[in-house]
Amino acid sequence: MAPPPPHPPNGPVIIVGAGLAGLVAAFELSERKVPTIIIDQENAANLGGQAFWSLGGLFCVDSAAQRRMGIKDSRELAMRDWMGSARFDRKEDYWPRRWAEAFVNFATDEMESYVKARGLGFLVNVGWAERGDGRAEGHGNSVPRFHLTWGTGPEVVRVFAEPVKKAEKAGIVQLKFRHVVDELVVDDTGRAIGVRGRVLEEDDSPRGIKSSRTAVDKFEILGSAVLVSSGGIGGNVEKVKANWPIDRLGPAVPKHFVVGVPAHVDGRMLDISELAGANIINRDRMWHYTEGLQNWNPIWPGHGIRVLPAPSSLWLDATGNRLPPFLIPGCDTLATLKHICATGYDYTWFITDQSIVAREFALSGSEQNPDITSKSMWQTLLQRVLSSKGTIPVQNFVKHGADFVTSDNLEDLVAGMNELASTMGDRAAPPLDFNKIKAVVDARDGQFVNTYSKDAQAMLIHQARTYWPDRRSRIAPPHRLQDTKKHGPLIAVRMNLLTRKTLGGIETDLKSNVMRADGTPFPGLYAAGEAAGFGGGGVHGYSSLEGTFLGGCIFSGRAAGRAMADEVLGVGKETARL
């Protein structure tokens, strides 16, 4: 076998996947005039991938917005929160742990300035996601860190797509849509030098719509390096089920999910990369939500929307038992998922009311937040601060959504919940007993007569409202659910499990260079974004703090772009940038 050449072969850098991580890498490459080809199986309308559909939250530490809100955050506190959530415990976690440390440092020192330099802005207040499991050393954010992009996901995509399109006009970048990769090309030295696959027929379907897979030609593209930034497995329910960790989230694989990402998020490139010699780690680590709604106006098959809840709704399992502390809305996604799976059912119930829904039901997705996506300050104030009904998309779900039951009294509400469950076939739990449900609601309401309480959920609500943005626009004033004259009607919501993110993936070093199973770097092959577990093959460990998925795509895409540019241009290690 001939020795590897001293420098990469001539040719462009090839990026497989035109999502956010791929765009960030292409931006970094174009800044240094490195020729780049971006390949994607979808059409041009899908530029930006899943990031376009996102709410646009970014995890920043000790930011200007936090300081303006009076939030005292620090690198040390964020690192403690991250490690308490990740719980790294495997020998495969060497690179994920190092990526975690690097990401928290990036979120503290550079994230805000890096994205603002591209033209990104944030909503004035900072959100508080994943409020935690009740332990200082455990899972969760000790302080608000969720910085919501003014313009949501499309704006995050825009600030990187526009310079990439400008580089395309300058001849530095080529975009090849409707090209699906089937094979990584590896030369005799073991270096990744290109891709092979099929050209798909033209399909002008709108963004997110499942597209044709009819091939009309074949292709081979060779270059100097290859970046895999093709996303995870969240759109492939069967692959999600195949990787389900029954030992941690059993005793059985859930029967039913709503799907939080488009069908093209299918995980194919993970298998293709592994076949070429890349090391895939932490396949069983995934991030799926427990507050999924069937989209009444779907875009892709099985389309689900997540409710991003604040803490006031009463959460019951399928049999009517209240979820224990600290499985309170908005606190600990993975622990809640584990608890739900242990019940033997794949759905739960919120019992809530109009006041809580209006204030506390935020919906995931750029299309579900047109006020913020369109950057309308007036509509944002009108719908989120001044409205007694909630945003227009929330009102539409209450009116049209298959998961909602509304009633002026608890007895009829429970009857409606049973009627809805009766349509679920063998997935349904036995009918809910009204007297049991009333006892649970009465016990909960009894803890809201005073401003102090022994109830963990009541204490959390009172404590959370000490953060003034939450008190003003996010968390409803504490009240009894059965006070329907002031806060009604009562609303029950069936919450489904919703697929979303792959936390494991292709193992990489801190330059996004792919690792082989023997621990050596794979020459010429890089991975970024969800395909790489957002860095290293699993930067989150077991759990996310939120705002870290887009941030992980940005950080790992930047690392890949800079490392590939250094390699192609022959920059020495002493001057290479991360």
Coordinates of C-alpha atoms in Angstrom, one line a residue:
M1 CA 0.0 0.0 0.0
A2 CA 1.4 3.4 -1.0
P3 CA 2.0 5.9 1.9
P4 CA -0.5 8.7 2.2
P5 CA 0.5 11.9 0.2
P6 CA 1.9 14.7 2.3
H7 CA -1.0 16.9 1.4
P8 CA -4.6 16.1 0.4
P9 CA -5.2 15.4 -3.3
N10 CA -6.3 18.3 -5.4
G11 CA -10.1 18.9 -5.6
P12 CA -12.9 20.6 -3.7
V13 CA -14.0 19.8 -0.2
I14 CA -17.3 17.7 -0.4
I15 CA -20.0 18.4 2.1
V16 CA -22.8 15.8 2.4
G17 CA -25.9 17.5 3.8
A18 CA -27.0 21.1 3.3
G19 CA -28.3 21.6 6.9
L20 CA -27.0 24.1 9.4
A21 CA -23.7 22.3 10.2
G22 CA -22.9 21.9 6.5
L23 CA -23.7 25.6 5.8
V24 CA -21.5 26.7 8.7
A25 CA -18.6 24.5 7.4
A26 CA -19.1 25.9 3.9
F27 CA -19.1 29.4 5.2
E28 CA -15.8 28.9 7.0
L29 CA -14.3 27.3 3.9
S30 CA -15.5 30.0 1.6
E31 CA -14.0 32.7 3.9
R32 CA -10.7 31.1 3.0
K33 CA -11.5 30.6 -0.6
V34 CA -11.5 26.8 -0.4
P35 CA -13.5 25.3 -3.3
T36 CA -16.5 23.4 -1.9
I37 CA -19.3 21.2 -3.2
I38 CA -22.4 20.8 -1.1
I39 CA -24.5 17.7 -1.9
D40 CA -28.1 17.1 -0.6
Q41 CA -30.7 14.6 -1.6
E42 CA -33.6 17.2 -1.3
N43 CA -34.3 20.1 -3.5
A44 CA -33.1 23.7 -3.1
A45 CA -36.2 24.6 -1.1
N46 CA -34.8 22.5 1.8
L47 CA -31.5 24.5 2.2
G48 CA -30.8 24.6 5.9
G49 CA -32.4 21.3 6.7
Q50 CA -34.0 20.8 10.1
A51 CA -32.7 24.1 11.5
F52 CA -35.2 26.0 9.3
W53 CA -38.1 24.3 11.2
S54 CA -36.6 25.0 14.6
L55 CA -37.6 27.6 17.2
G56 CA -34.1 29.0 17.0
G57 CA -32.9 28.6 20.6
L58 CA -29.2 28.9 21.3
F59 CA -27.4 28.0 24.6
C60 CA -25.2 31.0 25.7
V61 CA -23.4 31.5 29.0
D62 CA -22.9 34.8 30.8
S63 CA -24.4 36.6 27.7
A64 CA -25.2 40.3 27.4
A65 CA -28.9 39.4 27.5
Q66 CA -28.5 37.4 30.7
R67 CA -26.6 40.2 32.4
R68 CA -29.3 42.6 31.3
M69 CA -32.0 40.3 32.9
G70 CA -30.0 40.2 36.2
I71 CA -29.0 36.5 35.6
K72 CA -25.7 35.6 37.2
D73 CA -24.3 32.8 35.1
S74 CA -20.7 31.5 34.7
R75 CA -18.5 29.0 32.9
E76 CA -18.2 27.0 36.1
L77 CA -22.0 26.8 36.8
A78 CA -22.7 25.9 33.1
M79 CA -20.0 23.2 33.2
R80 CA -21.4 21.7 36.3
D81 CA -24.9 21.7 34.8
W82 CA -23.7 20.1 31.6
M83 CA -21.7 17.4 33.3
G84 CA -24.6 16.7 35.7
S85 CA -26.9 16.2 32.8
A86 CA -24.5 14.3 30.5
R87 CA -23.4 11.8 33.1
F88 CA -20.6 10.5 30.9
D89 CA -19.9 6.9 32.1
R90 CA -18.5 5.0 29.1
K91 CA -15.0 4.5 27.7
E92 CA -16.4 5.7 24.4
D93 CA -17.1 9.1 26.1
Y94 CA -13.5 10.3 25.8
W95 CA -14.1 12.6 22.8
P96 CA -17.7 13.5 23.8
R97 CA -16.5 14.7 27.2
R98 CA -13.8 16.8 25.6
W99 CA -16.3 18.2 23.1
A100 CA -18.6 19.1 26.1
E101 CA -15.8 21.0 27.8
A102 CA -15.0 22.8 24.5
F103 CA -18.7 23.6 23.8
V104 CA -19.3 25.1 27.2
N105 CA -16.2 27.3 26.7
F106 CA -17.4 28.3 23.3
A107 CA -20.9 29.1 24.6
T108 CA -19.2 31.3 27.3
D109 CA -16.5 33.0 25.2
E110 CA -17.6 33.0 21.6
M111 CA -21.1 31.9 20.7
E112 CA -22.8 35.2 21.2
S113 CA -20.1 37.2 19.3
Y114 CA -19.8 34.6 16.5
V115 CA -23.5 34.6 15.6
K116 CA -24.0 38.3 16.1
A117 CA -21.1 39.0 13.7
R118 CA -23.1 37.1 11.1
G119 CA -26.1 39.4 11.8
L120 CA -28.1 37.2 14.2
G121 CA -30.2 38.9 17.0
F122 CA -32.0 37.5 20.1
L123 CA -35.3 38.1 21.6
V124 CA -34.9 40.5 24.6
N125 CA -35.7 38.0 27.3
V126 CA -33.8 34.7 28.0
G127 CA -35.9 31.5 28.3
W128 CA -35.5 28.8 31.0
A129 CA -35.6 25.3 29.4
E130 CA -35.0 22.0 31.2
R131 CA -35.4 23.5 34.7
G132 CA -33.9 20.3 36.3
D133 CA -34.5 17.3 38.5
G134 CA -34.4 19.2 41.8
R135 CA -30.7 18.5 42.6
A136 CA -28.0 21.1 42.5
E137 CA -25.5 18.6 41.1
G138 CA -28.1 16.9 38.8
H139 CA -29.7 17.5 35.4
G140 CA -31.0 20.8 34.3
N141 CA -30.2 24.5 33.8
S142 CA -29.6 26.4 37.1
V143 CA -30.4 29.6 35.3
P144 CA -32.2 30.7 32.1
R145 CA -29.9 30.1 29.1
F146 CA -32.2 29.6 26.1
H147 CA -31.6 32.6 23.8
L148 CA -34.4 32.7 21.2
T149 CA -33.4 34.0 17.8
W150 CA -35.4 37.0 16.6
G151 CA -36.6 35.4 13.4
T152 CA -36.4 31.7 14.7
G153 CA -34.9 28.9 12.7
P154 CA -35.1 30.6 9.2
E155 CA -33.0 33.5 10.5
V156 CA -30.3 31.1 11.9
V157 CA -30.2 29.5 8.4
R158 CA -30.2 32.8 6.6
V159 CA -27.1 34.3 8.3
F160 CA -25.0 31.4 7.1
A161 CA -26.8 30.6 3.8
E162 CA -26.5 34.1 2.4
P163 CA -22.7 34.2 2.4
V164 CA -22.6 30.7 1.1
K165 CA -24.9 31.7 -1.8
K166 CA -22.6 34.7 -2.4
A167 CA -19.6 32.3 -2.6
E168 CA -21.6 30.2 -5.0
K169 CA -22.0 33.2 -7.3
A170 CA -18.2 33.8 -7.0
G171 CA -17.5 30.2 -8.1
I172 CA -16.2 29.1 -4.7
V173 CA -19.1 26.9 -3.7
Q174 CA -21.3 24.6 -5.8
L175 CA -24.7 23.3 -4.6
K176 CA -25.8 20.0 -6.0
F177 CA -29.4 19.1 -4.9
R178 CA -31.2 15.9 -5.6
H179 CA -28.0 13.9 -5.2
V180 CA -28.2 11.0 -2.8
V181 CA -25.0 9.5 -1.6
D182 CA -24.7 5.7 -1.4
E183 CA -21.0 5.3 -0.9
L184 CA -17.9 7.1 0.4
V185 CA -14.9 6.7 -1.9
V186 CA -11.7 5.7 0.0
D187 CA -8.4 5.5 -1.9
D188 CA -5.7 2.9 -1.5
T189 CA -4.0 4.9 1.3
G190 CA -7.3 4.7 3.4
R191 CA -8.2 8.4 2.8
A192 CA -11.7 9.5 2.0
I193 CA -11.6 11.3 -1.3
G194 CA -15.2 11.4 -2.6
V195 CA -18.7 10.1 -2.8
R196 CA -20.8 8.0 -5.2
G197 CA -24.5 7.9 -5.5
R198 CA -27.7 8.5 -7.5
V199 CA -29.1 11.6 -9.1
L200 CA -32.8 11.8 -8.2
E201 CA -35.5 13.0 -10.5
E202 CA -36.5 16.6 -10.2
D203 CA -39.1 17.2 -7.5
D204 CA -40.3 20.8 -6.8
S205 CA -42.2 19.8 -3.6
P206 CA -42.3 22.5 -0.9
R207 CA -39.8 22.4 2.0
G208 CA -40.4 19.4 4.3
I209 CA -42.7 17.4 2.0
K210 CA -41.5 13.8 1.4
S211 CA -39.9 13.8 -2.0
S212 CA -39.4 11.2 -4.8
R213 CA -36.6 8.7 -4.6
T214 CA -36.7 7.8 -8.3
A215 CA -33.2 7.8 -9.7
V216 CA -32.4 9.1 -13.2
D217 CA -28.6 8.9 -13.2
K218 CA -25.5 8.0 -11.2
F219 CA -22.7 10.3 -10.1
E220 CA -19.2 10.2 -8.6
I221 CA -17.5 13.3 -7.2
L222 CA -13.9 13.3 -6.0
G223 CA -12.2 15.9 -3.9
S224 CA -9.7 16.6 -1.1
A225 CA -11.9 15.8 1.9
V226 CA -15.5 14.8 2.8
L227 CA -17.7 16.2 5.5
V228 CA -20.8 14.2 6.6
S229 CA -23.4 16.6 8.0
S230 CA -26.5 14.7 7.0
G231 CA -28.4 14.7 10.3
G232 CA -29.7 11.9 12.5
I233 CA -32.4 9.2 12.6
G234 CA -35.5 11.1 14.0
G235 CA -37.5 10.8 10.7
N236 CA -37.0 7.1 10.6
V237 CA -39.3 5.6 13.3
E238 CA -38.2 2.1 12.6
K239 CA -34.6 3.0 13.2
V240 CA -35.5 4.8 16.3
K241 CA -37.2 1.7 17.6
A242 CA -34.3 -0.5 16.6
N243 CA -31.9 1.6 18.7
W244 CA -34.3 2.0 21.6
P245 CA -32.5 1.4 24.9
I246 CA -34.8 -1.0 26.6
D247 CA -32.4 -1.3 29.6
R248 CA -32.8 2.4 30.3
L249 CA -36.2 3.3 28.8
G250 CA -38.0 -0.1 28.9
P251 CA -39.6 -2.4 29.5
A252 CA -40.6 -2.3 25.9
V253 CA -40.2 -0.1 22.8
P254 CA -43.1 2.3 22.5
K255 CA -45.7 1.4 19.9
H256 CA -46.5 4.9 18.7
F257 CA -44.7 8.2 18.0
V258 CA -45.5 11.4 16.3
V259 CA -42.6 12.5 14.2
G260 CA -40.8 15.7 14.9
V261 CA -38.6 16.0 11.8
P262 CA -39.0 15.5 8.0
A263 CA -38.8 12.0 6.4
H264 CA -35.4 12.7 4.9
V265 CA -33.8 12.6 8.3
D266 CA -33.4 8.9 7.9
G267 CA -29.9 8.1 9.2
R268 CA -28.6 6.6 6.0
M269 CA -25.3 8.3 6.1
L270 CA -24.5 6.9 9.5
D271 CA -24.6 3.4 8.1
I272 CA -22.7 4.4 4.9
S273 CA -20.0 6.1 7.0
E274 CA -19.7 3.0 9.3
L275 CA -19.4 0.7 6.2
A276 CA -16.5 2.9 5.1
G277 CA -14.7 2.5 8.4
A278 CA -16.1 5.3 10.6
N279 CA -16.7 4.5 14.3
I280 CA -20.3 5.0 15.4
I281 CA -20.8 5.3 19.2
N282 CA -23.7 5.8 21.6
R283 CA -26.4 4.7 19.2
D284 CA -28.8 4.2 22.2
R285 CA -28.6 7.8 23.3
M286 CA -31.5 9.8 21.9
W287 CA -33.6 12.8 22.8
H288 CA -37.3 12.4 22.2
Y289 CA -40.0 14.6 23.7
T290 CA -42.9 13.6 25.9
E291 CA -45.3 16.5 25.0
G292 CA -46.0 15.8 21.3
L293 CA -49.2 16.8 19.4
Q294 CA -50.5 15.4 16.2
N295 CA -50.2 18.3 13.8
W296 CA -53.7 19.1 12.6
N297 CA -52.1 20.6 9.5
P298 CA -49.2 18.2 8.7
I299 CA -46.3 18.8 6.4
W300 CA -44.4 15.5 6.5
P301 CA -45.7 12.0 7.4
G302 CA -46.8 11.6 11.0
H303 CA -45.9 15.2 11.6
G304 CA -45.8 16.1 15.3
I305 CA -45.4 19.4 17.1
R306 CA -43.9 19.7 20.6
V307 CA -45.5 21.8 23.3
L308 CA -42.8 23.7 25.2
P309 CA -44.6 23.8 28.5
A310 CA -44.1 26.0 31.5
P311 CA -44.8 24.3 34.9
S312 CA -48.4 24.8 35.8
S313 CA -50.4 22.0 34.0
L314 CA -51.3 18.9 36.0
W315 CA -49.5 15.9 34.4
L316 CA -51.1 12.5 34.6
D317 CA -50.1 9.1 33.2
A318 CA -52.4 7.2 30.9
T319 CA -54.1 5.6 33.9
G320 CA -54.7 8.8 35.8
N321 CA -51.8 8.8 38.3
R322 CA -50.0 12.1 38.8
L323 CA -46.4 12.1 37.7
P324 CA -44.1 12.3 40.7
P325 CA -41.7 15.2 41.5
F326 CA -39.7 16.4 39.7
L327 CA -41.4 15.2 36.6
I328 CA -43.1 18.5 36.2
P329 CA -43.7 20.1 32.8
G330 CA -40.5 21.7 31.4
C331 CA -38.1 20.1 34.0
D332 CA -36.5 16.8 33.0
T333 CA -37.3 15.4 29.6
L334 CA -35.4 12.1 29.8
A335 CA -36.5 11.2 33.3
T336 CA -40.1 11.8 32.2
L337 CA -39.7 9.7 29.1
K338 CA -38.3 6.9 31.3
H339 CA -41.2 7.1 33.7
I340 CA -43.8 7.1 30.9
C341 CA -42.3 4.1 29.2
A342 CA -42.3 2.2 32.5
T343 CA -46.1 2.6 32.7
G344 CA -46.5 0.4 29.6
Y345 CA -48.3 3.2 27.7
D346 CA -47.0 5.7 25.2
Y347 CA -49.1 8.7 26.1
T348 CA -50.0 10.9 29.0
W349 CA -52.5 13.7 29.8
F350 CA -52.2 17.3 30.7
I351 CA -55.2 18.7 32.7
T352 CA -55.0 22.4 32.4
D353 CA -57.2 25.5 31.6
Q354 CA -57.5 28.4 29.3
S355 CA -55.3 30.7 31.4
I356 CA -52.5 28.2 31.5
V357 CA -52.7 27.3 27.8
A358 CA -52.7 31.0 26.8
R359 CA -49.6 31.8 28.8
E360 CA -47.7 28.6 29.0
F361 CA -48.2 26.6 25.8
A362 CA -45.4 27.5 23.4
L363 CA -45.1 25.4 20.3
S364 CA -41.9 24.2 18.7
G365 CA -41.2 25.1 15.1
S366 CA -40.7 28.3 13.1
E367 CA -44.0 27.9 11.3
Q368 CA -45.8 27.7 14.7
N369 CA -44.4 31.0 15.8
P370 CA -45.1 33.4 12.9
D371 CA -45.0 36.5 15.1
I372 CA -41.3 35.8 16.0
T373 CA -40.4 34.3 12.7
S374 CA -41.6 37.4 10.9
K375 CA -39.9 39.6 13.5
S376 CA -43.2 41.4 14.3
M377 CA -42.8 43.0 17.7
W378 CA -46.4 44.1 17.7
Q379 CA -47.7 40.6 17.1
T380 CA -45.4 39.2 19.6
L381 CA -46.7 41.5 22.3
L382 CA -50.3 41.2 21.2
Q383 CA -50.3 37.4 21.2
R384 CA -47.9 36.5 24.0
V385 CA -48.4 39.2 26.6
L386 CA -51.8 40.8 26.0
S387 CA -53.8 37.9 24.7
S388 CA -56.0 35.8 27.0
K389 CA -56.2 33.0 24.4
G390 CA -52.6 32.5 23.4
T391 CA -50.9 32.7 20.1
I392 CA -53.0 32.1 16.9
P393 CA -51.2 28.7 16.3
V394 CA -52.0 27.6 19.9
Q395 CA -55.7 28.6 19.4
N396 CA -55.8 26.6 16.2
F397 CA -54.5 23.5 18.0
V398 CA -57.1 23.9 20.8
K399 CA -59.8 24.2 18.1
H400 CA -58.6 21.7 15.5
G401 CA -56.1 19.4 17.2
A402 CA -57.0 15.7 17.6
D403 CA -55.4 15.6 21.1
F404 CA -57.5 18.3 22.8
V405 CA -60.7 18.0 25.0
T406 CA -62.4 21.1 26.3
S407 CA -65.2 21.3 28.9
D408 CA -66.6 23.7 31.5
N409 CA -66.5 21.0 34.2
L410 CA -64.2 18.2 35.3
E411 CA -66.7 15.3 35.0
D412 CA -67.4 16.1 31.3
L413 CA -63.7 16.6 30.7
V414 CA -62.9 13.1 32.0
A415 CA -65.7 11.7 29.8
G416 CA -64.2 13.4 26.8
M417 CA -60.7 12.0 27.7
N418 CA -62.1 8.5 27.8
E419 CA -63.9 9.0 24.5
L420 CA -60.6 10.2 22.9
A421 CA -58.7 7.2 24.3
S422 CA -61.4 4.8 23.0
T423 CA -60.2 5.6 19.5
M424 CA -56.7 4.4 20.2
G425 CA -57.2 0.6 20.0
D426 CA -54.9 -1.6 22.0
R427 CA -52.7 1.4 22.9
A428 CA -55.3 2.8 25.2
A429 CA -55.3 2.4 29.0
P430 CA -58.4 1.3 30.8
P431 CA -61.0 4.1 31.1
L432 CA -60.2 6.8 33.5
D433 CA -62.2 6.8 36.8
F434 CA -63.7 10.2 37.4
N435 CA -63.6 10.0 41.2
K436 CA -59.9 9.1 41.0
I437 CA -59.1 12.1 38.7
K438 CA -61.2 14.4 40.9
A439 CA -59.3 13.4 44.0
V440 CA -56.0 14.2 42.2
V441 CA -57.2 17.5 41.0
D442 CA -58.7 18.4 44.4
A443 CA -55.4 17.6 46.1
R444 CA -53.5 19.7 43.6
D445 CA -55.9 22.7 43.9
G446 CA -55.7 22.5 47.7
Q447 CA -52.1 23.5 47.4
F448 CA -52.9 26.7 45.5
V449 CA -55.1 28.3 48.1
N450 CA -52.1 29.9 49.8
T451 CA -48.9 31.4 48.4
Y452 CA -46.9 28.7 50.2
S453 CA -47.2 24.9 49.8
K454 CA -45.7 21.5 50.5
D455 CA -46.4 20.5 46.8
A456 CA -43.3 20.4 44.7
Q457 CA -45.0 21.7 41.6
A458 CA -46.6 24.6 43.5
M459 CA -43.3 25.5 45.0
L460 CA -41.6 25.4 41.6
I461 CA -44.3 27.7 40.1
H462 CA -43.9 30.3 42.8
Q463 CA -40.1 30.1 42.6
A464 CA -40.1 30.3 38.8
R465 CA -42.2 33.5 38.8
T466 CA -39.5 35.3 40.7
Y467 CA -37.7 35.5 37.3
W468 CA -39.6 38.6 36.1
P469 CA -39.8 37.7 32.3
D470 CA -41.5 34.4 33.3
R471 CA -43.9 36.2 35.7
R472 CA -44.8 38.8 33.0
S473 CA -45.3 36.6 30.0
R474 CA -44.5 32.9 30.5
I475 CA -46.0 31.4 33.7
A476 CA -49.6 31.9 34.6
P477 CA -50.5 33.3 38.1
P478 CA -51.0 30.3 40.5
H479 CA -54.6 29.3 40.7
R480 CA -56.9 26.4 41.2
L481 CA -57.8 24.4 38.0
Q482 CA -61.4 24.2 39.0
D483 CA -61.8 27.9 39.3
T484 CA -63.4 27.9 35.8
K485 CA -65.2 31.2 36.2
K486 CA -61.9 33.0 36.1
H487 CA -59.6 30.6 34.3
G488 CA -61.9 28.2 32.3
P489 CA -62.7 26.3 30.4
L490 CA -60.8 23.2 31.5
I491 CA -58.7 21.7 28.8
A492 CA -57.2 18.2 28.6
V493 CA -54.4 17.4 26.2
R494 CA -53.2 13.9 25.2
M495 CA -49.5 14.1 25.0
N496 CA -47.7 11.7 22.6
L497 CA -44.1 10.7 22.4
L498 CA -42.4 12.7 19.7
T499 CA -39.2 11.7 17.9
R500 CA -36.5 14.3 17.6
K501 CA -32.7 14.0 18.1
T502 CA -29.9 11.5 17.8
L503 CA -27.5 12.1 20.7
G504 CA -24.9 9.6 19.6
G505 CA -23.2 9.4 16.2
I506 CA -20.0 9.4 14.3
E507 CA -17.0 9.7 16.7
T508 CA -14.8 12.7 16.0
D509 CA -11.8 14.5 17.5
L510 CA -12.0 18.2 18.4
K511 CA -11.4 19.1 14.7
S512 CA -14.4 17.1 13.6
N513 CA -12.0 14.5 12.1
V514 CA -13.7 11.1 12.1
M515 CA -12.2 8.4 14.2
R516 CA -11.9 4.7 13.2
A517 CA -12.9 1.9 15.6
D518 CA -9.2 1.4 16.5
G519 CA -9.0 5.0 17.8
T520 CA -7.0 6.4 14.9
P521 CA -8.1 9.3 12.7
F522 CA -9.8 8.6 9.4
P523 CA -7.8 10.7 6.9
G524 CA -10.0 13.0 4.9
L525 CA -13.3 12.2 6.6
Y526 CA -15.0 14.7 8.9
A527 CA -18.4 14.8 10.5
A528 CA -20.5 17.5 12.1
G529 CA -23.9 18.3 13.5
E530 CA -26.4 15.6 14.5
A531 CA -24.5 13.0 12.4
A532 CA -21.7 13.4 14.9
G533 CA -23.9 13.5 17.9
F534 CA -23.4 17.3 17.7
G535 CA -19.7 16.8 18.3
G536 CA -17.5 13.8 19.2
G537 CA -20.2 11.2 18.8
G538 CA -22.3 12.5 21.7
V539 CA -21.5 15.9 23.3
H540 CA -24.7 15.8 25.4
G541 CA -24.1 12.4 27.0
Y542 CA -27.5 11.2 28.0
S543 CA -29.4 14.5 28.3
S544 CA -29.6 17.9 26.7
L545 CA -29.9 21.3 28.3
E546 CA -31.7 22.7 25.2
G547 CA -30.5 25.4 22.8
T548 CA -27.6 23.0 22.3
F549 CA -28.7 21.3 19.1
L550 CA -28.4 24.4 16.8
G551 CA -25.4 25.5 18.9
G552 CA -23.8 22.1 18.4
C553 CA -24.3 22.3 14.7
I554 CA -22.7 25.7 14.6
F555 CA -19.8 24.7 16.8
S556 CA -19.0 21.4 15.2
G557 CA -19.6 22.8 11.7
R558 CA -17.2 25.6 12.4
A559 CA -14.6 23.2 13.7
A560 CA -14.9 21.0 10.6
G561 CA -14.8 23.9 8.2
R562 CA -11.7 25.4 9.8
A563 CA -9.9 22.1 10.1
M564 CA -10.6 21.1 6.5
A565 CA -9.4 24.6 5.3
D566 CA -6.2 24.2 7.4
E567 CA -5.6 20.8 5.9
V568 CA -6.3 21.7 2.3
L569 CA -4.3 24.9 2.5
G570 CA -1.4 23.1 4.3
V571 CA -1.6 25.1 7.5
G572 CA 0.5 23.7 10.3
K573 CA -0.8 22.6 13.6
E574 CA 0.7 25.6 15.4
T575 CA -1.5 28.0 13.4
A576 CA -4.7 25.9 13.0
R577 CA -7.9 27.3 14.4
L578 CA -10.9 25.7 16.1

